[in-house]
mmCIF file of N, CA and C and ligand atoms in Angstrom:
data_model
loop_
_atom_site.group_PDB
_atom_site.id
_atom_site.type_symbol
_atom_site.label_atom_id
_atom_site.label_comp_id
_atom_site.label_asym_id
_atom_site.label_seq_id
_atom_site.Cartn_x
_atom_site.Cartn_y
_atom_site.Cartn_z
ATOM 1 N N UNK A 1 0.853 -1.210 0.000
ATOM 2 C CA UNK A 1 0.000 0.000 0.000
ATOM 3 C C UNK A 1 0.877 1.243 0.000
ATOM 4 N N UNK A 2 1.036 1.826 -1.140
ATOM 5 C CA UNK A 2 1.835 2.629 -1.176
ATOM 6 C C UNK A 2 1.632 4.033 -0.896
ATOM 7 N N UNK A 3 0.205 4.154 -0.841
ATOM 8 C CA UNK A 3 -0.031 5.566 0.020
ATOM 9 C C UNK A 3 -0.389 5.161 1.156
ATOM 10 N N UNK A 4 -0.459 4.257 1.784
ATOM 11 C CA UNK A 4 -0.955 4.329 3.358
ATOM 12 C C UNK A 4 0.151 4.839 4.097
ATOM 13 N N UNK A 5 0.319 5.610 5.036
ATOM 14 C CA UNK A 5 0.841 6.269 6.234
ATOM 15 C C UNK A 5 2.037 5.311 7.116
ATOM 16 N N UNK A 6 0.972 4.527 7.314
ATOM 17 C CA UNK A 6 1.574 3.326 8.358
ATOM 18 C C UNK A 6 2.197 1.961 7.797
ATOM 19 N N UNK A 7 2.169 2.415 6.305
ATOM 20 C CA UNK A 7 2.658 1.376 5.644
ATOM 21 C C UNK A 7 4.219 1.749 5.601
ATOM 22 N N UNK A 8 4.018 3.274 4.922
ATOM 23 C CA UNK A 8 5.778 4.246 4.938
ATOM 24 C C UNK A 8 6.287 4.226 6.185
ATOM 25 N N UNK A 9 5.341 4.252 7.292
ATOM 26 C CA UNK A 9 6.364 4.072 9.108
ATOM 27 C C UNK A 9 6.619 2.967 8.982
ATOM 28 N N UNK A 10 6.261 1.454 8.783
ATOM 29 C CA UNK A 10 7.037 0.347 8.807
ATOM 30 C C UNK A 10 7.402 -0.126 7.620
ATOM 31 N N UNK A 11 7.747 0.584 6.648
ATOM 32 C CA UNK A 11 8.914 0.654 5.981
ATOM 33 C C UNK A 11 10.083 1.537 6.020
ATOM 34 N N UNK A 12 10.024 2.524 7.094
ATOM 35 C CA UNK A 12 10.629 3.421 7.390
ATOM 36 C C UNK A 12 11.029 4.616 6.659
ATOM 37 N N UNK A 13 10.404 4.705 5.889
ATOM 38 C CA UNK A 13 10.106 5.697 4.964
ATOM 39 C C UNK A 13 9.667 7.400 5.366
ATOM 40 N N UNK A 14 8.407 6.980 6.847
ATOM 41 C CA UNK A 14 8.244 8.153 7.487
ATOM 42 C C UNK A 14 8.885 7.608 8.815
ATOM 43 N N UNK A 15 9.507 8.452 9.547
ATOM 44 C CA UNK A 15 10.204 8.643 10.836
ATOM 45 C C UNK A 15 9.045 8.394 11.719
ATOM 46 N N UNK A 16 9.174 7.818 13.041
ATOM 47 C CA UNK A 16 8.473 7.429 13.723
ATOM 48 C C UNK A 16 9.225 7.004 15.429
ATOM 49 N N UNK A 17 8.681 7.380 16.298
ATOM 50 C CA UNK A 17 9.246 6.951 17.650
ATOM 51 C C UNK A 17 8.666 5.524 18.171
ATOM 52 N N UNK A 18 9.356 4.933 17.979
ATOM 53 C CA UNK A 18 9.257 3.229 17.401
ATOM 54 C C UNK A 18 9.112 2.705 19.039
ATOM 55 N N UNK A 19 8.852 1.677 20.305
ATOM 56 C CA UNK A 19 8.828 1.199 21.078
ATOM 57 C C UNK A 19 8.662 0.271 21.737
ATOM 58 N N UNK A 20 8.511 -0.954 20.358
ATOM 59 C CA UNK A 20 8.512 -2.041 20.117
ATOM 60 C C UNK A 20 8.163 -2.343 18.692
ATOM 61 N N UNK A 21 9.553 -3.304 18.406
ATOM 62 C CA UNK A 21 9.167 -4.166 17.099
ATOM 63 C C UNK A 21 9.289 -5.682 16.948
ATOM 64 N N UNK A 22 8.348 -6.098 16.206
ATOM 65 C CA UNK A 22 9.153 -7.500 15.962
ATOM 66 C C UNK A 22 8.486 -8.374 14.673
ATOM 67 N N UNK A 23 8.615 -9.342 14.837
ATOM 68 C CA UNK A 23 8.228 -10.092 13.068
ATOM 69 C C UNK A 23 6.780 -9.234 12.281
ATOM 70 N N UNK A 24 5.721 -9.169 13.641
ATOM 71 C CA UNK A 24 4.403 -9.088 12.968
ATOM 72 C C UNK A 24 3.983 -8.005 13.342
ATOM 73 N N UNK A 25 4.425 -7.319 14.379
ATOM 74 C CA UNK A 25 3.771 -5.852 14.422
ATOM 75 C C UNK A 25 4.689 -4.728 15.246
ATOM 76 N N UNK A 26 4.401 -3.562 15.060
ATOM 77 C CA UNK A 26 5.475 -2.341 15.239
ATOM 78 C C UNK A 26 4.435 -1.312 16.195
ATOM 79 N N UNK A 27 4.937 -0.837 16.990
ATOM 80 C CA UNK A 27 4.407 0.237 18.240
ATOM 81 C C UNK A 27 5.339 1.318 18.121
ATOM 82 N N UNK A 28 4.526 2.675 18.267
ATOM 83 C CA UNK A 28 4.799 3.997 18.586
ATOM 84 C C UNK A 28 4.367 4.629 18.970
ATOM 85 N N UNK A 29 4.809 5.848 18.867
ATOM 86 C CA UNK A 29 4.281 7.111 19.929
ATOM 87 C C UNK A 29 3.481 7.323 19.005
ATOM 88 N N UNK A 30 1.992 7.826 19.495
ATOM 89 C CA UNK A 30 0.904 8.713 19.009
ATOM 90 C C UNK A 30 1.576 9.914 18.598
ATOM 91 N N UNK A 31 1.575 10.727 17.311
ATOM 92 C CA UNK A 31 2.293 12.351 17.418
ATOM 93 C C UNK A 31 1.800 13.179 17.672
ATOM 94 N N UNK A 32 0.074 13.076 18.252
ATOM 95 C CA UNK A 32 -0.594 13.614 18.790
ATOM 96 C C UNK A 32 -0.861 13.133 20.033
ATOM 97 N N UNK A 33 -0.547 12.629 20.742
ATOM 98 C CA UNK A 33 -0.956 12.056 22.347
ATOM 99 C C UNK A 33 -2.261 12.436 22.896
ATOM 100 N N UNK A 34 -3.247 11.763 23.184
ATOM 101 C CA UNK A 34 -4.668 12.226 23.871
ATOM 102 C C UNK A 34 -4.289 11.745 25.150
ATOM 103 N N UNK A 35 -3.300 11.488 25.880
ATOM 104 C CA UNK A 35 -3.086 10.929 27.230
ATOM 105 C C UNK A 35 -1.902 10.583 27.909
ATOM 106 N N UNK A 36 -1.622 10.955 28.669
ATOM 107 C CA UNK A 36 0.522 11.029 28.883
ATOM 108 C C UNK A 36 0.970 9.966 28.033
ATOM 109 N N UNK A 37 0.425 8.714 27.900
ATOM 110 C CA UNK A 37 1.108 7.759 27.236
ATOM 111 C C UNK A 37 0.280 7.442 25.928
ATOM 112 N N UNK A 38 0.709 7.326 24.848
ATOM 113 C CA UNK A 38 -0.901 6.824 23.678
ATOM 114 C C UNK A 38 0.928 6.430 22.947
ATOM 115 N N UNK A 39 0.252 5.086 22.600
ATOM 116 C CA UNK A 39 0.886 4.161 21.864
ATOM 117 C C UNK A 39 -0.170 3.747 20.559
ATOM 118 N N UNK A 40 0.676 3.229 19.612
ATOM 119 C CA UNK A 40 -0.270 3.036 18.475
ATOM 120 C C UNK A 40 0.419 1.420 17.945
ATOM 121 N N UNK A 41 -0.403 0.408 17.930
ATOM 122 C CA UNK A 41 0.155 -0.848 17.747
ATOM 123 C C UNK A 41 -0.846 -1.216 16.401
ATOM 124 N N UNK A 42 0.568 -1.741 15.850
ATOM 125 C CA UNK A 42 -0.306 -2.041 14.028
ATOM 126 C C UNK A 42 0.522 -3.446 14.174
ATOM 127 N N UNK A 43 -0.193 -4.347 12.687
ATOM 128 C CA UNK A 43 0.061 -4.963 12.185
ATOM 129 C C UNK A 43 1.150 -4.166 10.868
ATOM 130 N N UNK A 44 1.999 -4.942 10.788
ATOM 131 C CA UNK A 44 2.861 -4.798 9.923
ATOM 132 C C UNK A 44 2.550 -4.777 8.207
ATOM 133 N N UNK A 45 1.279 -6.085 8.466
ATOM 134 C CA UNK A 45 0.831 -6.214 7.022
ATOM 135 C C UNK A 45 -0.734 -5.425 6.951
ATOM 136 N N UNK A 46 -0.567 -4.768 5.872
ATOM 137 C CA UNK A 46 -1.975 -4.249 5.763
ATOM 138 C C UNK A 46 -2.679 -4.470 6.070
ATOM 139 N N UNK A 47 -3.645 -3.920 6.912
ATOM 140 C CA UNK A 47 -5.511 -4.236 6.377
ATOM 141 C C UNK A 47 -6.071 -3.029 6.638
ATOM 142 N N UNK A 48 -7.101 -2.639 6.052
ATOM 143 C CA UNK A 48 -7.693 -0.830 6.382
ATOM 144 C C UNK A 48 -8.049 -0.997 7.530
ATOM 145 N N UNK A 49 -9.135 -1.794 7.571
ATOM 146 C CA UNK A 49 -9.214 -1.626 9.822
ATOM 147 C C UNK A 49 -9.888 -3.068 10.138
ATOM 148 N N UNK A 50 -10.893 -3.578 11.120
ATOM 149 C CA UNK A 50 -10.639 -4.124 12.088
ATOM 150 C C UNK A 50 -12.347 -4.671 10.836
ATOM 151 N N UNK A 51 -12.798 -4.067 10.164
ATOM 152 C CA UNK A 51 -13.167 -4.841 8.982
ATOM 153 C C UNK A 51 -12.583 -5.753 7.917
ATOM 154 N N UNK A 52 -11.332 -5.789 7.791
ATOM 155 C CA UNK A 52 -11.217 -6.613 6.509
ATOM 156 C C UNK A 52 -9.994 -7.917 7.991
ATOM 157 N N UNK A 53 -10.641 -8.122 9.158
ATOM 158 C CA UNK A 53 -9.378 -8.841 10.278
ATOM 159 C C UNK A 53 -9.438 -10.378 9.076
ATOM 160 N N UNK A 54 -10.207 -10.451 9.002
ATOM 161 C CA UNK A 54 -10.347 -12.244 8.300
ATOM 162 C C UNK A 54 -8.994 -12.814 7.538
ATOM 163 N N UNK A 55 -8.945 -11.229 7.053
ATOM 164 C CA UNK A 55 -7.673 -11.304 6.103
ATOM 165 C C UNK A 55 -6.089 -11.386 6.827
ATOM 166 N N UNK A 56 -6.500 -11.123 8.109
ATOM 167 C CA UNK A 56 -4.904 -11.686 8.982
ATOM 168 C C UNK A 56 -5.126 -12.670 9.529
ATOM 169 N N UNK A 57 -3.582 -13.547 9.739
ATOM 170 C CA UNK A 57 -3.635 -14.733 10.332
ATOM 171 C C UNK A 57 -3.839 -14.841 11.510
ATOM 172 N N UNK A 58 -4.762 -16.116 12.186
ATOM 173 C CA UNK A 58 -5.077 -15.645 13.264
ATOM 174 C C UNK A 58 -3.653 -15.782 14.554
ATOM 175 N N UNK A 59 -2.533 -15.819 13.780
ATOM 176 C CA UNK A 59 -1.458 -15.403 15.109
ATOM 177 C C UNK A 59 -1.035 -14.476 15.124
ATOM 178 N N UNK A 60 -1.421 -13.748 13.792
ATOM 179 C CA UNK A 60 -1.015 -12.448 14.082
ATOM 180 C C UNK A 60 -2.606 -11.168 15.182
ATOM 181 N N UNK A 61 -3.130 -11.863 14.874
ATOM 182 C CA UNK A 61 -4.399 -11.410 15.611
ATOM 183 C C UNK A 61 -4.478 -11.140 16.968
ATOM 184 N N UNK A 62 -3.610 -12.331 17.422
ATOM 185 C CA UNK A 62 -3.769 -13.057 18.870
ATOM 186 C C UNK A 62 -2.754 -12.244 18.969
ATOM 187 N N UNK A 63 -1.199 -12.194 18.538
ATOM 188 C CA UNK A 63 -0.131 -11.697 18.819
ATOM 189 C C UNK A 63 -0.395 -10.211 19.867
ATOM 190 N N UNK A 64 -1.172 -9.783 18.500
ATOM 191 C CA UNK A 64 -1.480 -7.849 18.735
ATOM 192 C C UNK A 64 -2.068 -7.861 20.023
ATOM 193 N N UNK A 65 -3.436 -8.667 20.610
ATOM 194 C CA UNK A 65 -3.804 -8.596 21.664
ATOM 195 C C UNK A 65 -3.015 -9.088 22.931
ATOM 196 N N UNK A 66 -2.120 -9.714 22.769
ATOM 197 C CA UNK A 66 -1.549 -10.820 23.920
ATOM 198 C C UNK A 66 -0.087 -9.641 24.362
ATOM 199 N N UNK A 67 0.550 -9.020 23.356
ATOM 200 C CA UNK A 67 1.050 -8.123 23.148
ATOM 201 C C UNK A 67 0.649 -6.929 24.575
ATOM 202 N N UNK A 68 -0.141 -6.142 24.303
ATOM 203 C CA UNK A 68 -1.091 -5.533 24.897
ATOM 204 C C UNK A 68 -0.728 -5.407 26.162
ATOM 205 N N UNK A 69 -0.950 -5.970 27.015
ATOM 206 C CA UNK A 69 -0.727 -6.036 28.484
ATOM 207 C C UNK A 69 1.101 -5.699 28.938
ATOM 208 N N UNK A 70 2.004 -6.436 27.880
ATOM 209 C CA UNK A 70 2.817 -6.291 27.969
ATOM 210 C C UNK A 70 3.701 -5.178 27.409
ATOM 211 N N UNK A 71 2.996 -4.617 26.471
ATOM 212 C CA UNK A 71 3.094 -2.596 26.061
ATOM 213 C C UNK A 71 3.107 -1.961 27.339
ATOM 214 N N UNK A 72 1.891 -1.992 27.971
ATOM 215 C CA UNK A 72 1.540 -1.600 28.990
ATOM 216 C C UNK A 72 2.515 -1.487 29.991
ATOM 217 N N UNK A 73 2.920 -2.367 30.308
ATOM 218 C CA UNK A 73 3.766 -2.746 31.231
ATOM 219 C C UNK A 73 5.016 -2.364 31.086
ATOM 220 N N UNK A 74 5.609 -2.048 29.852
ATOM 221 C CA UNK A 74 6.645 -1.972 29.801
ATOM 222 C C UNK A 74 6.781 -0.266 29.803
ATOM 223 N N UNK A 75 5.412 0.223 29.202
ATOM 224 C CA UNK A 75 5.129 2.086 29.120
ATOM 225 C C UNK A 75 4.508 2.537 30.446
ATOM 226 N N UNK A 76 4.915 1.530 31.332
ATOM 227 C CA UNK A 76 4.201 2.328 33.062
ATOM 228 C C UNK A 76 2.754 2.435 33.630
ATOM 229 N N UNK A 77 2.650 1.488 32.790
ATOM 230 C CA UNK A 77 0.877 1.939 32.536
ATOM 231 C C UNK A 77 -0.102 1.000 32.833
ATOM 232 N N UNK A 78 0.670 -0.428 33.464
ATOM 233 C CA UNK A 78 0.284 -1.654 33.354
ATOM 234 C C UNK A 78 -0.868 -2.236 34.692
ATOM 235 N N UNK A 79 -1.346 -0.991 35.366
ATOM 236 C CA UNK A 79 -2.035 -0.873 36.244
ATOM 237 C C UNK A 79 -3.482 -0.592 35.780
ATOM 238 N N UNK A 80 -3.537 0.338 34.253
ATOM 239 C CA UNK A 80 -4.879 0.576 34.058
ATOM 240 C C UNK A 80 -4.974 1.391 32.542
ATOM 241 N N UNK A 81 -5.187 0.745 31.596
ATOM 242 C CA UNK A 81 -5.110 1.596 30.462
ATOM 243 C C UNK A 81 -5.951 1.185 29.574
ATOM 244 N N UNK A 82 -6.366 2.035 28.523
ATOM 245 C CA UNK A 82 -7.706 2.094 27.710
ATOM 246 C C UNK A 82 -7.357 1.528 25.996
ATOM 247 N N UNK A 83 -7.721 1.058 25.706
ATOM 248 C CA UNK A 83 -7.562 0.663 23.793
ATOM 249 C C UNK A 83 -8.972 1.138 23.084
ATOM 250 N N UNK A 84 -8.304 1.548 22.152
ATOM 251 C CA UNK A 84 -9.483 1.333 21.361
ATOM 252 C C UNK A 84 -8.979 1.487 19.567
ATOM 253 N N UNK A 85 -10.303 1.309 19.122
ATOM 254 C CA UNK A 85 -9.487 0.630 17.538
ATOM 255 C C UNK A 85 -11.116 1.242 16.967
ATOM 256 N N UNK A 86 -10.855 2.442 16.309
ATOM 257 C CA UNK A 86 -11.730 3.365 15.521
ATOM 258 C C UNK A 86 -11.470 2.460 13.746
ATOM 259 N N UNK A 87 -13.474 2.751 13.426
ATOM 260 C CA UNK A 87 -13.459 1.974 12.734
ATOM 261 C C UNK A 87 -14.295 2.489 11.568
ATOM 262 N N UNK A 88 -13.876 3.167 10.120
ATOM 263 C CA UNK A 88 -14.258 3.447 9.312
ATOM 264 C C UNK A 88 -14.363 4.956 9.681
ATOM 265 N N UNK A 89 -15.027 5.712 8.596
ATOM 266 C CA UNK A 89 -14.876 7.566 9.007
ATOM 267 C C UNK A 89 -16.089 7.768 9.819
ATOM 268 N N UNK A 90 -16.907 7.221 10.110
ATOM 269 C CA UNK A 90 -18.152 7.416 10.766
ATOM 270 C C UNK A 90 -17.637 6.718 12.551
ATOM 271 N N UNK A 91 -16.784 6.088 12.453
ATOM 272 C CA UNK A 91 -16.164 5.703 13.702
ATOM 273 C C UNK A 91 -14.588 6.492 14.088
ATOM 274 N N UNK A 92 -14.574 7.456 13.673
ATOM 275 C CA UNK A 92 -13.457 8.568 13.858
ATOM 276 C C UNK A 92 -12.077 7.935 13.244
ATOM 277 N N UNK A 93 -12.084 6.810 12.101
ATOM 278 C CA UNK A 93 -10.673 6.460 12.036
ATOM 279 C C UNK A 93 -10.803 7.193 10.853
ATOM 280 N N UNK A 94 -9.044 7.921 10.861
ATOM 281 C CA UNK A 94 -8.458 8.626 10.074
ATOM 282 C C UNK A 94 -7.531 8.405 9.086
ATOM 283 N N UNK A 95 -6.629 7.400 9.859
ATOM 284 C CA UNK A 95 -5.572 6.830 9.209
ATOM 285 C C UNK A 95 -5.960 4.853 8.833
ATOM 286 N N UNK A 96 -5.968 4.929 7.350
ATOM 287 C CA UNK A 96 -6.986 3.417 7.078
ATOM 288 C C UNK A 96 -5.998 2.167 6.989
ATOM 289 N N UNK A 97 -5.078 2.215 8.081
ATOM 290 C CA UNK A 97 -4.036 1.073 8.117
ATOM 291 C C UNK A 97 -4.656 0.682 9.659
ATOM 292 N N UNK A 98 -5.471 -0.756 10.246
ATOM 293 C CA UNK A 98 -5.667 -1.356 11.093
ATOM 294 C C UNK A 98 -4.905 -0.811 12.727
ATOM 295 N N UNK A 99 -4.921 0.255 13.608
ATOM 296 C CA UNK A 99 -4.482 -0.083 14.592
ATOM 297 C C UNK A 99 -5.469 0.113 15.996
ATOM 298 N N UNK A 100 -4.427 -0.399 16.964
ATOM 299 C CA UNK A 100 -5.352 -0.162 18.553
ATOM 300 C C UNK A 100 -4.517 0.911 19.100
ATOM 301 N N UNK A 101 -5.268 1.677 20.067
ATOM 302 C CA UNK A 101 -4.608 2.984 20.485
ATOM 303 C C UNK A 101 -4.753 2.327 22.077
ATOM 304 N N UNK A 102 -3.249 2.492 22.153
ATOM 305 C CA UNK A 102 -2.906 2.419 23.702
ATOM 306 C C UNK A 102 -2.938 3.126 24.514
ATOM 307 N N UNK A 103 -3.578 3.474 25.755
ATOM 308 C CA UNK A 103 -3.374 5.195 26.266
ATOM 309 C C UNK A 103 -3.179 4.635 27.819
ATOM 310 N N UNK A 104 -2.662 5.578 28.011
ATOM 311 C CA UNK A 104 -2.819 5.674 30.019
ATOM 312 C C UNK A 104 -2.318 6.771 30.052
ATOM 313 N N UNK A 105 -1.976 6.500 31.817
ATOM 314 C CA UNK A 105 -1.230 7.848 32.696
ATOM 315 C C UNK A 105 -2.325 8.918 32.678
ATOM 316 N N UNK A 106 -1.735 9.400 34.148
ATOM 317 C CA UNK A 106 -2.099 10.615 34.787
ATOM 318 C C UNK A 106 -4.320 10.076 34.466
ATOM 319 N N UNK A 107 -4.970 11.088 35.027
ATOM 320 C CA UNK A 107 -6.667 10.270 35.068
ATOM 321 C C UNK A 107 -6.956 10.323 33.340
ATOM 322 N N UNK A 108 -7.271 9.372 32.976
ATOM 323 C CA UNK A 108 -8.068 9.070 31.740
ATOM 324 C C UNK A 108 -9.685 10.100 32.133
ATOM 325 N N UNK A 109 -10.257 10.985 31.137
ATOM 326 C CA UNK A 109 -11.452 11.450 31.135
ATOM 327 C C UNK A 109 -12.793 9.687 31.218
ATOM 328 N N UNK A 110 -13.671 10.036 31.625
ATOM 329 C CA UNK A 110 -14.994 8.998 31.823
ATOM 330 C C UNK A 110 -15.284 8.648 30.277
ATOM 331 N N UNK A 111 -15.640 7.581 29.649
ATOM 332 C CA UNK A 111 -15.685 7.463 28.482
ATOM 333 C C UNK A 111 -17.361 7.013 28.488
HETATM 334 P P1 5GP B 1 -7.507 7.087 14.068
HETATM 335 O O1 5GP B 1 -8.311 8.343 14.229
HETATM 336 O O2 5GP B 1 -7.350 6.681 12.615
HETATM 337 O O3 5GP B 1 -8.013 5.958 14.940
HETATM 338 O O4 5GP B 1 -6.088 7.408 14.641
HETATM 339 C C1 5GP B 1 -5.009 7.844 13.882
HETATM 340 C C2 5GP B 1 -3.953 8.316 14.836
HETATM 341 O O5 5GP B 1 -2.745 8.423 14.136
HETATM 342 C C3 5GP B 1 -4.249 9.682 15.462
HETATM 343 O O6 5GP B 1 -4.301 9.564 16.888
HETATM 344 C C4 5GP B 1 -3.100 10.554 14.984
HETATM 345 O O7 5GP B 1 -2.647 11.465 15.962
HETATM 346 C C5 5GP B 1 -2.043 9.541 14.630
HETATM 347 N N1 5GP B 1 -1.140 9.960 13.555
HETATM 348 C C6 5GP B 1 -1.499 10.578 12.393
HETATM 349 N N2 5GP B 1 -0.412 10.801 11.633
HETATM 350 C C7 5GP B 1 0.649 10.293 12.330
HETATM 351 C C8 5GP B 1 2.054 10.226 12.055
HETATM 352 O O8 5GP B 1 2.560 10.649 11.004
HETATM 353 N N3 5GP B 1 2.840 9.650 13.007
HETATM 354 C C9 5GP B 1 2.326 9.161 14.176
HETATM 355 N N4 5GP B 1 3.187 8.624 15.046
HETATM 356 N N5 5GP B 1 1.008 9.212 14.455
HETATM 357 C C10 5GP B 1 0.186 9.764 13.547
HETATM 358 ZN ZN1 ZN B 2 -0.872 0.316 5.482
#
């Protein structure tokens, strides 16, 4: 996908504050932060969002979630933190490469 965003960050193409990588998926800093900590965890291989999942394997599926706790943990945060994974433009996603938004620190607003 050669115009997707998050395709050029894990090809390194666009610069990115990277905080875990490995075979199947890549974490960074939000460049907008909604919360002391907001991490952004993708799959490496395409998919626009959390509609076309069928199309990943399911270890990479499992990976991203199992993952998760241990982001957390490693970004200070592993006491209490929020995900969420915006879905199409009517569900506020902006950028159409699949990710979950990691957030904590300091009080999260009531959702
Ligand atoms: P969405 O609204 O699609 O769920 O979230 C997209 C997120 O990507 C937003 O929180 C936005 O701040 C973040 N973002 C957009 N462009 C960039 C970028 O170039 N680099 C990084 N690190 N984050 C980005
Ligand atoms: Zn992409």
């Amino acid at each position: 996908m050669s115009d997707c965003l998050f395709c050029k960050i894990v090809a390194g193409d666009v610069p990115s504050d990277k905080v875990y990588e490995d075979e199947k998926i890549l974490v960074f800093r939000d460049i907008a932060p909604k919360a002391e900590v907001h991490l952004l965890l993708i799959p490496k291989e395409h998919i626009e969002s959390l509609n076309e999942l069928s199309a990943l394997e399911d270890s990479v599926v499992l990976h991203m979630m199992q993952q998760l706790p241990l982001l957390a943990a490693m970004a200070g945060i592993g006491d209490g933190y929020r995900t969420i994974i915006n879905t199409g433009q009517r569900g506020g996603q902006v950028v159409f490469h699949l990710h979950i938004h990691l957030m904590g620190g300091g009080k999260l607003p009531g959702f």
